[in-house]
XYZ file of C-alpha atoms in Angstrom:
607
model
C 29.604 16.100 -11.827
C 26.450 18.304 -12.249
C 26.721 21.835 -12.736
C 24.747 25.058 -12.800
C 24.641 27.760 -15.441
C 28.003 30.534 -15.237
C 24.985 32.734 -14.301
C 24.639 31.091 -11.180
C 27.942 30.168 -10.336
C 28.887 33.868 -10.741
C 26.643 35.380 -8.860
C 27.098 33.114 -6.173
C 31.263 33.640 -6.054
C 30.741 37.210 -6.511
C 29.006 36.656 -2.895
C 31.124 34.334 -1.514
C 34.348 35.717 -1.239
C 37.345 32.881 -0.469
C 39.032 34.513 1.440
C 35.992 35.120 3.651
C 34.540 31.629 3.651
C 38.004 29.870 4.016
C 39.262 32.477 7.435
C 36.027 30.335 8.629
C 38.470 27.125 8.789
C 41.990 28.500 8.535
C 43.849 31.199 10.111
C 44.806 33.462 7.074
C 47.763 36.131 7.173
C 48.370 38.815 4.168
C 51.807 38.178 2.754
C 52.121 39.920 -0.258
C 49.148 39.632 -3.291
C 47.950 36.518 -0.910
C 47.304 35.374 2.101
C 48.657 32.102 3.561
C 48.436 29.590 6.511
C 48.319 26.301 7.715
C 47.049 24.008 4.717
C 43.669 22.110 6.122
C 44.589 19.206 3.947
C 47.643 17.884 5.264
C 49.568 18.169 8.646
C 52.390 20.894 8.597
C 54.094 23.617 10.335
C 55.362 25.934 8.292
C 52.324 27.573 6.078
C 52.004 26.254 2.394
C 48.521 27.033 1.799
C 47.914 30.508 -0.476
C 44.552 32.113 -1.246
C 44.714 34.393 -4.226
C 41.298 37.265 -3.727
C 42.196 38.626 -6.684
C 41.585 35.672 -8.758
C 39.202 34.016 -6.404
C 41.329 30.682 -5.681
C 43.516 28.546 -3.184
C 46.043 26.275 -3.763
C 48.483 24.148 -1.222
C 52.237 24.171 -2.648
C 52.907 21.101 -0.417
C 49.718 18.851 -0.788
C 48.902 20.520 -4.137
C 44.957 21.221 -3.207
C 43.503 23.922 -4.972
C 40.363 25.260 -6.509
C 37.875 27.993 -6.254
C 35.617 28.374 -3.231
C 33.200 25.327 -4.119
C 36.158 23.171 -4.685
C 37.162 24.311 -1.215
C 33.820 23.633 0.412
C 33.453 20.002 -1.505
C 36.776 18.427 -0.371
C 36.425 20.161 3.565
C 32.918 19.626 4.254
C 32.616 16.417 2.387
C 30.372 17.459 -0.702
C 29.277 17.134 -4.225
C 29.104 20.338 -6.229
C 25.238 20.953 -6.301
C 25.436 20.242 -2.313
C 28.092 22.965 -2.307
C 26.392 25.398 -4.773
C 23.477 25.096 -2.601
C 25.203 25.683 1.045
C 26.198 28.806 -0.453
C 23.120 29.919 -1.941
C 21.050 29.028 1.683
C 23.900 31.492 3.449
C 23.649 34.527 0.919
C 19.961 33.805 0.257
C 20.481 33.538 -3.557
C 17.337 31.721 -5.304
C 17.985 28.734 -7.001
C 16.189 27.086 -9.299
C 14.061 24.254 -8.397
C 14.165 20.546 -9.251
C 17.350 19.999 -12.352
C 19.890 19.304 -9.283
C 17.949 18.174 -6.435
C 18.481 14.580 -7.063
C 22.040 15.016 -6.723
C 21.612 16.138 -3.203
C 22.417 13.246 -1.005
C 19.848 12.478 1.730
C 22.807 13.050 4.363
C 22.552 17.118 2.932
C 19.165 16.889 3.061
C 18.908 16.492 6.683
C 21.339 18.221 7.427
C 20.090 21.244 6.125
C 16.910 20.675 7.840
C 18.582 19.864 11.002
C 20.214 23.578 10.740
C 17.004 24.787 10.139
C 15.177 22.888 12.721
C 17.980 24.336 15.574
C 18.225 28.266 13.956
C 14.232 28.269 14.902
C 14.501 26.794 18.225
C 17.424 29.633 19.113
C 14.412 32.102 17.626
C 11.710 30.720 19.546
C 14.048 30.761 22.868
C 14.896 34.079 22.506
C 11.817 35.655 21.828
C 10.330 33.939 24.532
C 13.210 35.801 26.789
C 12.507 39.134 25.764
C 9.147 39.382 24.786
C 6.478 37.179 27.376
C 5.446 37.093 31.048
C 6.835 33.662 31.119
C 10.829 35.042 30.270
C 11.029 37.570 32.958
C 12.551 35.076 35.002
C 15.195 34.409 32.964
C 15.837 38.037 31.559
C 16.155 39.375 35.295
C 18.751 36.195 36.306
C 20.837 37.605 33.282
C 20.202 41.237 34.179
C 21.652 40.409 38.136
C 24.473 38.696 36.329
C 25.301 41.938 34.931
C 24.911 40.917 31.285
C 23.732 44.100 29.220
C 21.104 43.918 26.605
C 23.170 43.809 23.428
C 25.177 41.205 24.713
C 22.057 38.817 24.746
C 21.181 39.921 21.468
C 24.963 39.031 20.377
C 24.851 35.534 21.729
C 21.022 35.529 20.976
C 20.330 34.423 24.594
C 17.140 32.479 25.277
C 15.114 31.269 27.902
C 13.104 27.636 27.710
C 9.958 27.646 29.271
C 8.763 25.444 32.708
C 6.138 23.750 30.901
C 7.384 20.081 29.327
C 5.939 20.170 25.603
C 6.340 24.555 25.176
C 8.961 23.869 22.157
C 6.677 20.816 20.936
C 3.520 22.807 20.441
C 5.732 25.604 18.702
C 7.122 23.154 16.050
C 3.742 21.331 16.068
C 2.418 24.653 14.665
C 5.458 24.703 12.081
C 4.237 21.404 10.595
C 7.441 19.999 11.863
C 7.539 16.039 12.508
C 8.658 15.480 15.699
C 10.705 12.682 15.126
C 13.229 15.581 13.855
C 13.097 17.184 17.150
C 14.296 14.136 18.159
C 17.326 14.085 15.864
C 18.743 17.294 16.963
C 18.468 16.576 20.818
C 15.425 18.561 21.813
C 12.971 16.802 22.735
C 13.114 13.376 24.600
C 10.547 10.585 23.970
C 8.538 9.233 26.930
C 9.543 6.328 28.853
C 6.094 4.447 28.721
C 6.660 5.458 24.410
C 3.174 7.698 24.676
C 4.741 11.110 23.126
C 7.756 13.239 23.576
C 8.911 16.073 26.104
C 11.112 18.737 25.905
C 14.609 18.491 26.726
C 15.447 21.958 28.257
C 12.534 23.625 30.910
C 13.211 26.474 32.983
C 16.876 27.326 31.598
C 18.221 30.182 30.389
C 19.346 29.108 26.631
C 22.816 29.384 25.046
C 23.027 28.416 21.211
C 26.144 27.176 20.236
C 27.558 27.755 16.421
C 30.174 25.988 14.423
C 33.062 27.720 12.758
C 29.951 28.683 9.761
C 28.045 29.926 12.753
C 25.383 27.812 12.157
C 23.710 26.839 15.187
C 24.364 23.051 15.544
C 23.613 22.425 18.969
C 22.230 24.398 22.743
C 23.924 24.676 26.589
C 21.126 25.245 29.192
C 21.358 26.914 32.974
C 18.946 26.061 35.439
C 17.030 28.802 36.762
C 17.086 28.690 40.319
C 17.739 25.242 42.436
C 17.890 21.954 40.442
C 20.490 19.462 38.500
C 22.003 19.758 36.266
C 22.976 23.338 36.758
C 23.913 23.139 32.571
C 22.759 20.587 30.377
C 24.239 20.517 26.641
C 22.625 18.855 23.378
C 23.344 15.122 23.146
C 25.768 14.063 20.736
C 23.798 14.471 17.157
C 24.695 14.493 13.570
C 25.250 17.988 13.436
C 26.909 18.411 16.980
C 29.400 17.312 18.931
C 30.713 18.570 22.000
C 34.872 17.280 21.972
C 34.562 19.288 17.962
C 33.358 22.302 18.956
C 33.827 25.480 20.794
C 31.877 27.993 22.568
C 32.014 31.342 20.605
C 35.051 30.134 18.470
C 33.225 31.406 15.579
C 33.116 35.073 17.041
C 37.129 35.378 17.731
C 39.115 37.081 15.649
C 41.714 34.859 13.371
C 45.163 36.776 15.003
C 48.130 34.040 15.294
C 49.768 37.084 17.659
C 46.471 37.031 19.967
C 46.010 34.735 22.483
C 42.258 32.830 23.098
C 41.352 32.670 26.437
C 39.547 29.291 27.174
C 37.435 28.830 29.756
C 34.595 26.451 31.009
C 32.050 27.764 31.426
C 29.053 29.861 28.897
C 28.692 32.688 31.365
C 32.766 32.976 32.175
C 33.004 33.241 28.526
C 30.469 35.594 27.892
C 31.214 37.501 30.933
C 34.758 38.034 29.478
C 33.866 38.820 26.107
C 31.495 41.843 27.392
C 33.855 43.541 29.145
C 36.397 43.858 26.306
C 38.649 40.000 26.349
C 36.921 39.112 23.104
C 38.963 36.001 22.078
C 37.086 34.077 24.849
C 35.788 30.848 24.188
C 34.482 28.029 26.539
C 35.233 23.939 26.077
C 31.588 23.097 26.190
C 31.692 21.900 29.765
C 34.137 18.975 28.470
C 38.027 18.268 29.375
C 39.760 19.595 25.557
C 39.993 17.432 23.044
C 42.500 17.360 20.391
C 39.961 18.145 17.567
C 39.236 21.331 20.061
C 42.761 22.030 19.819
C 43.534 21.831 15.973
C 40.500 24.194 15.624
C 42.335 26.512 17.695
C 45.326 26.036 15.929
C 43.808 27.572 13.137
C 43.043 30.816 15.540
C 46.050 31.180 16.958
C 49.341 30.436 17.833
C 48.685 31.508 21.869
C 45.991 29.514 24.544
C 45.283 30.728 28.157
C 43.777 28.497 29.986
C 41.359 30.063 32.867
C 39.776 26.958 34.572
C 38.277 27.293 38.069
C 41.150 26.780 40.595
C 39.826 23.715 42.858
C 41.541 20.542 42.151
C 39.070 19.352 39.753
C 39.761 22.293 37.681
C 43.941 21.922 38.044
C 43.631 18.498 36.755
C 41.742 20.047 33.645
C 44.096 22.209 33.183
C 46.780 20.184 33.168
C 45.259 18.023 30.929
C 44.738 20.713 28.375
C 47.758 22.273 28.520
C 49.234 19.014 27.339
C 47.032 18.866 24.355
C 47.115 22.044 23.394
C 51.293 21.864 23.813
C 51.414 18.668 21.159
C 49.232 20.759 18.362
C 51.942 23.253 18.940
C 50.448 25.812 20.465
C 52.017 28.137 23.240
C 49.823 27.626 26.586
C 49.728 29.838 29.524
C 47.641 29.198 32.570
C 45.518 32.028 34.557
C 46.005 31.253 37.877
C 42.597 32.610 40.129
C 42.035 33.395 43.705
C 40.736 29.845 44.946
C 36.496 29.549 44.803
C 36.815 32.475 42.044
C 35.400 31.740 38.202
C 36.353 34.288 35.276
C 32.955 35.292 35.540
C 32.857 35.865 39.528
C 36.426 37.489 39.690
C 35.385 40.242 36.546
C 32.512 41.141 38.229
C 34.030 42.086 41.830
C 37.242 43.154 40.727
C 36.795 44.535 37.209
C 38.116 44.177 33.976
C 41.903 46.033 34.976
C 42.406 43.607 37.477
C 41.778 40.751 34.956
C 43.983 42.043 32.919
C 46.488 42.038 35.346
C 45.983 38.868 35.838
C 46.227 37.757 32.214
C 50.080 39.300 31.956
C 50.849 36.917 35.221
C 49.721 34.064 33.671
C 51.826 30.919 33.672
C 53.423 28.805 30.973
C 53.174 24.947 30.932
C 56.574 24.224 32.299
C 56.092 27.066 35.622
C 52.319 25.686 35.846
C 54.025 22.253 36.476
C 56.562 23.365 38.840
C 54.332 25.009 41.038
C 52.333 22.211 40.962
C 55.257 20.003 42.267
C 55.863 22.530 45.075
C 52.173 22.601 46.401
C 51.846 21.601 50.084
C 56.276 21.118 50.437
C 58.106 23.877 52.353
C 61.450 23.494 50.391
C 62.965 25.616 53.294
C 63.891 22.236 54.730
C 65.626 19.338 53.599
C 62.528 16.821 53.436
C 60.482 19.254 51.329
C 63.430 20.062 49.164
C 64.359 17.015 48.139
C 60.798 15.904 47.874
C 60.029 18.948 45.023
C 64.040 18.148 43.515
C 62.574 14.476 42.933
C 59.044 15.972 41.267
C 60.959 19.399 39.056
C 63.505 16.330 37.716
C 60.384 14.687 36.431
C 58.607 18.156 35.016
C 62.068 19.454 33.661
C 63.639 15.860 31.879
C 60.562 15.795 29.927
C 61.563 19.658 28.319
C 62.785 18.373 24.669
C 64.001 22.233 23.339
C 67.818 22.059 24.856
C 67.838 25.978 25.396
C 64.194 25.999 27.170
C 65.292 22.706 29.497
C 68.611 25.245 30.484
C 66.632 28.417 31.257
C 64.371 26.421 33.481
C 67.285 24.161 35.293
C 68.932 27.414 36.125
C 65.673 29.132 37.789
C 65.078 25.633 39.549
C 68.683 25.830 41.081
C 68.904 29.111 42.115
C 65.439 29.114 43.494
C 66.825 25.948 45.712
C 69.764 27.490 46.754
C 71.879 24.361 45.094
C 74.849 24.012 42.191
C 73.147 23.792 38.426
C 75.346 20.846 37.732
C 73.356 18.790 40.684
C 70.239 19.269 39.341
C 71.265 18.368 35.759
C 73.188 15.137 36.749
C 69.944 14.018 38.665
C 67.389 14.588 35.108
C 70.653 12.767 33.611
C 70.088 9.788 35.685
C 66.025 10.351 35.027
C 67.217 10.458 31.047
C 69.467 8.012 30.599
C 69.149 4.987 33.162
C 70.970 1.898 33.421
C 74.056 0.973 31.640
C 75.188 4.636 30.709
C 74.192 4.742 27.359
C 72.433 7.600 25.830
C 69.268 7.647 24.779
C 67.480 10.199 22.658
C 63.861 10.187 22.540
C 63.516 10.556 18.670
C 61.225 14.216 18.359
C 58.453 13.512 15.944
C 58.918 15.859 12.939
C 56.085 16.857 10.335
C 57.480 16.262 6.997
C 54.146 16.737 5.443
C 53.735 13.095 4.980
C 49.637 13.506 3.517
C 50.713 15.001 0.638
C 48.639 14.096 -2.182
C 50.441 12.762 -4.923
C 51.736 15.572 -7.311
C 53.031 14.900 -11.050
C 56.556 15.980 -11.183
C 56.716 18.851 -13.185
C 58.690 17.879 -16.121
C 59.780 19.957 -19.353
C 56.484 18.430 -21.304
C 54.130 18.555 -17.989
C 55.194 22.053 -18.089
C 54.492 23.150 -21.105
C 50.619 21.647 -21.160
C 50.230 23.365 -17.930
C 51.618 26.903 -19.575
C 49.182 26.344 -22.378
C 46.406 25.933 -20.537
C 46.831 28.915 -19.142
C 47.074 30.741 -22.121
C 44.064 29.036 -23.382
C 42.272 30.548 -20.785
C 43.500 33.807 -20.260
C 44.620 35.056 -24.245
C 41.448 34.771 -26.859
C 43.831 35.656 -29.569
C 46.552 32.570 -27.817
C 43.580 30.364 -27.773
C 42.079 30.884 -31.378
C 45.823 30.021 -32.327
C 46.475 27.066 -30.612
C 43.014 25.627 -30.742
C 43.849 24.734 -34.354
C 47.441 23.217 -33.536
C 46.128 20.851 -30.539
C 43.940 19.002 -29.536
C 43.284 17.561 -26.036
C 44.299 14.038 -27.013
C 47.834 15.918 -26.956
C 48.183 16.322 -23.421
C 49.808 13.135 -21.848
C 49.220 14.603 -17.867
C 45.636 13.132 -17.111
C 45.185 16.097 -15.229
C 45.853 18.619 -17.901
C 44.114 16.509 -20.251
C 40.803 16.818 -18.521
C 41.356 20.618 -18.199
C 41.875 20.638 -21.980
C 38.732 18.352 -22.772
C 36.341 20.702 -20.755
C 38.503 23.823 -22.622
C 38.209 22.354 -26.140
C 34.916 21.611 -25.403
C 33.797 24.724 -24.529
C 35.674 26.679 -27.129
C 33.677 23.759 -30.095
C 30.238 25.244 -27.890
C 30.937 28.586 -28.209
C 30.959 29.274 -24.662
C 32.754 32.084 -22.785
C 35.987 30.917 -21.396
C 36.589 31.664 -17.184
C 37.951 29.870 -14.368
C 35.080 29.674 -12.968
C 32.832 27.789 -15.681
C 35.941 25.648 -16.238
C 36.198 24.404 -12.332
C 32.340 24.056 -13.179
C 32.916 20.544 -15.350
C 35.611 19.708 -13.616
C 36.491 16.814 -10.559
C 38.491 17.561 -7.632
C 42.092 16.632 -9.010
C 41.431 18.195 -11.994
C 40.489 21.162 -10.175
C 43.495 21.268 -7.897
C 45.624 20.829 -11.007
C 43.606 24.145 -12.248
C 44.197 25.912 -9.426
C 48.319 25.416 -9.253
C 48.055 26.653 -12.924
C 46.333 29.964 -12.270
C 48.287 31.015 -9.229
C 51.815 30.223 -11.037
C 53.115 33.105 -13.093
C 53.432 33.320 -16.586
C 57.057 32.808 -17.842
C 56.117 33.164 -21.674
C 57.027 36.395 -23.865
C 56.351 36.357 -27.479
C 54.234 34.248 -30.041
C 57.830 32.244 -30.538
C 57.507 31.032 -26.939
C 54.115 29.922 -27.884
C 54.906 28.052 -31.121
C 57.636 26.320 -28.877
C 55.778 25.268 -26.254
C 53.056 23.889 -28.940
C 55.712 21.742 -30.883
C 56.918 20.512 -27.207
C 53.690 18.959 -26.024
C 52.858 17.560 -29.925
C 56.811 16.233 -29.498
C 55.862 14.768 -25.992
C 52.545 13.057 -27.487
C 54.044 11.452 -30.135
C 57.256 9.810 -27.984
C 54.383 8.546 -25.915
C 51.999 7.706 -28.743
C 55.051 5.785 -30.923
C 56.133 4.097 -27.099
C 52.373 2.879 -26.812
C 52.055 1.585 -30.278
C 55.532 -0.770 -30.031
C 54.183 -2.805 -26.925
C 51.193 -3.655 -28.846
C 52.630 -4.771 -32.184
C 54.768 -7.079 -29.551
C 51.769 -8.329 -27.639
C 49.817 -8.682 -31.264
C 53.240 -10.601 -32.661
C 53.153 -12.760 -29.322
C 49.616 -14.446 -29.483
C 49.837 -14.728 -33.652
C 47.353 -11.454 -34.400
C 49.238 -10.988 -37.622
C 45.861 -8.530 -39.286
C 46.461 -6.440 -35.892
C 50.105 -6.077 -36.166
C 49.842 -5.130 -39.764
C 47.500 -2.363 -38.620
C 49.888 -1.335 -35.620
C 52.830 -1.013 -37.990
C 50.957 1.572 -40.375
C 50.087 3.741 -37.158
C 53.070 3.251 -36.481
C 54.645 4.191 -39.582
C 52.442 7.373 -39.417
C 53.376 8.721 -36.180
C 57.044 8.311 -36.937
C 56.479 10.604 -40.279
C 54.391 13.193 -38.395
C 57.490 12.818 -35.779
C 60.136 13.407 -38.597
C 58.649 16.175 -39.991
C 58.492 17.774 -36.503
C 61.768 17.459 -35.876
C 62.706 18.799 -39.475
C 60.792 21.735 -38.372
C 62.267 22.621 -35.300
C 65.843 22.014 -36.697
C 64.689 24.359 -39.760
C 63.725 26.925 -37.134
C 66.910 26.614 -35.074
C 68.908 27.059 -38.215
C 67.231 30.306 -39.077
C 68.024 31.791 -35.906
């Protein structure tokens, strides 16, 4: 791995605080010193994942993932540590120095970087162009009758594209930017007849759309006027893709108590967010995807969905709600005056009566049911049975016993018929055929991706309470230093921590996490990072001593365990010279073994 000076590195983590850069991923609650949530790493309900701001680091207790906030941007954003160092440096605008680390950044970083760039000047170029010329008028007064106020465009940095079919081209062209990398990022289009390029959005008022990092990875665009497509998104590209991302998701706030409110549209969302409903977000003119929905996962527990109410929109909606219900999430549905968008209702009836609206919203299970009763009058028999035979399909497929009762009960007594007739009828739906019970087996998350993790044993233990010591006690260290060395440690994770550590200390170097997770690889770093965030259970220099002779003990049992299976493999092909040699290491490590053990009984007598 290369690595930069501590100089760098700390300056750096001083700006990039964990806690800040991981809420940009995971949905982070305070509980106690740290703050926990859903580990990224692995699939699991219940939260494992801890982020310590006092000491700067995160580590998974089911997975066992840990490190500082590099380690956390290598193994989540797929990177090497210079790529990582330098991601960091471009978003807190920290010079680095040129040319010792640039040929460790892959060409996939490389363009990606410039992509970013390429995308962050096109969002500049649109919105100046929609505030400041002749030309943007247009599109400034089509926002203004929309009733979108001035900071709001300067929030979402609003744009307009100009008419003409090569305005962004001759911009870039005066950048010194190829064009060919227009072409990567979606925004221009090459010619048909292969004579030159043309841009991609004309006439269009211009939406940028960030990731959860709030770069700007990608653009929406609404036609000005008459013409198709009313919106037209970036292409897929490698920096954007529609069924990953969300409208606005990066400006929500990270509440598992407060509900996001998806809709479908750029100017429902931004309609909503303007008039106070601030955890709006829009699908990106896509049905949701179950990438959309883990991303809100890590937002919230809560989704409303507020899709236009034609059937187009229902089917959506129904579609989402069934997504969103498998990533665990609780789903409600906003049910509009028919023809009305979030947008369209806001602005003739006002923010109250939206709100009003919200607190009626329905949950999946009363969305469904009053989707079976569309178009039936269940006043008579013909339309009652008819909805019976479609809320015995919506209410058998209800797995939580209690929830299935609560909503068998409503279903009866809004039918006007015994509970027990509806139940034996989602019986029959249940359990066809011979009478024998079924049980659709529930899929449970027993945190199955777990990375593999050393059991802690009484030896494992102790090298991992040493190496904390090492690095937190100079006067520990200085001791110790002279009783071990990293050869000792049997763990191949602690024995890469105590290289770089011995290492260091033989260089003269400061010792701190942060140079440490520096030198280190990703395992090694996890391992680190479990250390530092455990406690210390030690007391006195006795403890210490004890916890010294425990890992030389451990060494040796291995070291003596080693040596035997190669004097029998030397014995078994005739290597008598190498046997001879095997028995006098042998014979050593036995006497350094004795004379341990003398020791510690000597010690244990004394007490």
């Amino acid at each position: 791995m290369g690595f930069y000076s501590e100089d760098i590195v700390r300056e750096i983590r001083s700006r990039a605080d964990i806690v800040e850069i991981i809420s940009e991923y995971v949905s982070l609650k305070k509980r106690g010193e740290n703050y926990v949530g859903l580990c990224p790493f692995h699939s699991e309900k219940t939260p494992s994942f801890n982020v310590n701001p006092e000491k700067q680091l995160f580590y998974c207790f089911g997975c066992g993932a840990g490190g500082n906030v590099f380690t956390f941007l290598m193994k989540k954003e797929n990177l090497n540590f210079p790529e990582a160092i330098r991601l960091l440096a471009d978003r807190f605008q920290i010079k680095l120095p040129s040319g010792k680390y640039d040929k460790e950044i892959t060409r996939d970083f490389q363009q990606r970087r410039e992509q970013l760039r390429i995308n962050k000047l096109a969002a500049r170029f649109y919105h100046n162009i929609l505030l400041n010329t002749r030309e943007g008028r247009r599109g400034l007064e089509y926002l203004t009758k929309r009733g979108i106020k001035p900071e709001t465009i300067e929030r979402f940095q609003l744009g307009y594209a100009l008419p003409a079919w090569d305005g962004l081209i001759k911009y870039f062209g005066s950048q010194g930017i190829d064009i060919k990398d227009l072409q990567k990022v979606g925004l221009v289009i090459p010619r048909k007849d292969n004579r030159g390029y043309y841009d991609r959005f004309r006439d269009r008022i211009m939406f940028p759309i960030e990731d959860v990092t709030k770069n700007i990875i990608g653009f929406g665009g609404r036609i000005v006027g008459v013409g198709e497509p009313k919106y037209l998104n970036s292409p897929e590209t490698p920096v954007f893709s529609k069924g990953e991302n969300l409208y606005a998701l990066s400006m929500i706030k990270k509440d598992p108590e407060l509900d996001a409110i998806v809709v479908e549209g750029y100017m429902d969302c931004i309609s909503l967010q303007q008039n106070g409903f601030t955890q709006a977000v829009a699908s990106l003119g896509t049905a949701l995807t179950q990438k959309q929905a883990r991303l809100l996962k890590k937002y919230t527990n809560g989704v409303i969905l507020a899709y236009d109410a034609d059937s187009a929109g229902q089917t959506a909606t129904l579609r989402g709600m069934e997504i969103l219900a498998k990533e665990g999430l609780n789903v409600k549905v906003l049910s509009l005056p028919a023809g009305k968008d979030p947008d369209e209702f806001i602005r003739r009836k006002g923010r109250d009566a939206f709100r009003e609206q919200l607190t009626g919203a329905l949950d999946l299970v009363s969305y469904k049911l009053n989707l079976a009763k569309k178009g039936l009058d269940i006043q008579n028999s013909d339309g009652k049975l008819r909805f019976i035979k479609r809320a015995v399909e919506v209410l058998s497929k209800i797995e939580n016993e209690v929830e299935k009762e609560i909503y068998v009960q409503k279903t009866a007594t809004e039918l006007n018929i015994p509970v027990q007739v509806l139940k034996d009828e989602i019986k029959k739906r249940q359990f066809p055929n011979n009478g024998f019970k079924y049980k659709n087996s529930q899929t449970r998350d027993n945190n199955k991706e777990f990375s593999k993790i050393s059991p802690i044993t009484g030896a494992y233990k102790a090298e991992r309470m040493i190496i904390k010591l090492l690095i937190e006690d100079e006067a520990i260290r200085e001791k110790v230093i002279k009783d071990l060395t990293p050869s000792n440690f049997i763990n191949e994770r602690t024995s890469k921590i105590a290289g770089v550590l011995f290492e260091m200390v033989q260089r003269g170097e400061s010792i701190t996490p942060d140079g440490i997770f520096n030198l280190l690889d990703q395992d090694a770093s996890s391992e680190l990072s479990g250390i530092l965030m455990t406690n210390p259970e030690f007391q006195d220099d006795d403890m210490v001593d004890s916890l010294v002779k425990k890992i030389k003990e451990n060494y040796l049992k291995h070291a003596i365990k080693q040596v035997r299976e190669q004097i029998k493999k030397a014995e078994a092909i005739g290597e008598r010279e190498e046997s001879i040699n095997l028995l006098n290491t042998y014979q050593k490590l036995k006497i350094q073994m004795d004379e341990l053990k003398a020791n510690l009984t000597s010690e244990k007598g004394g007490v």
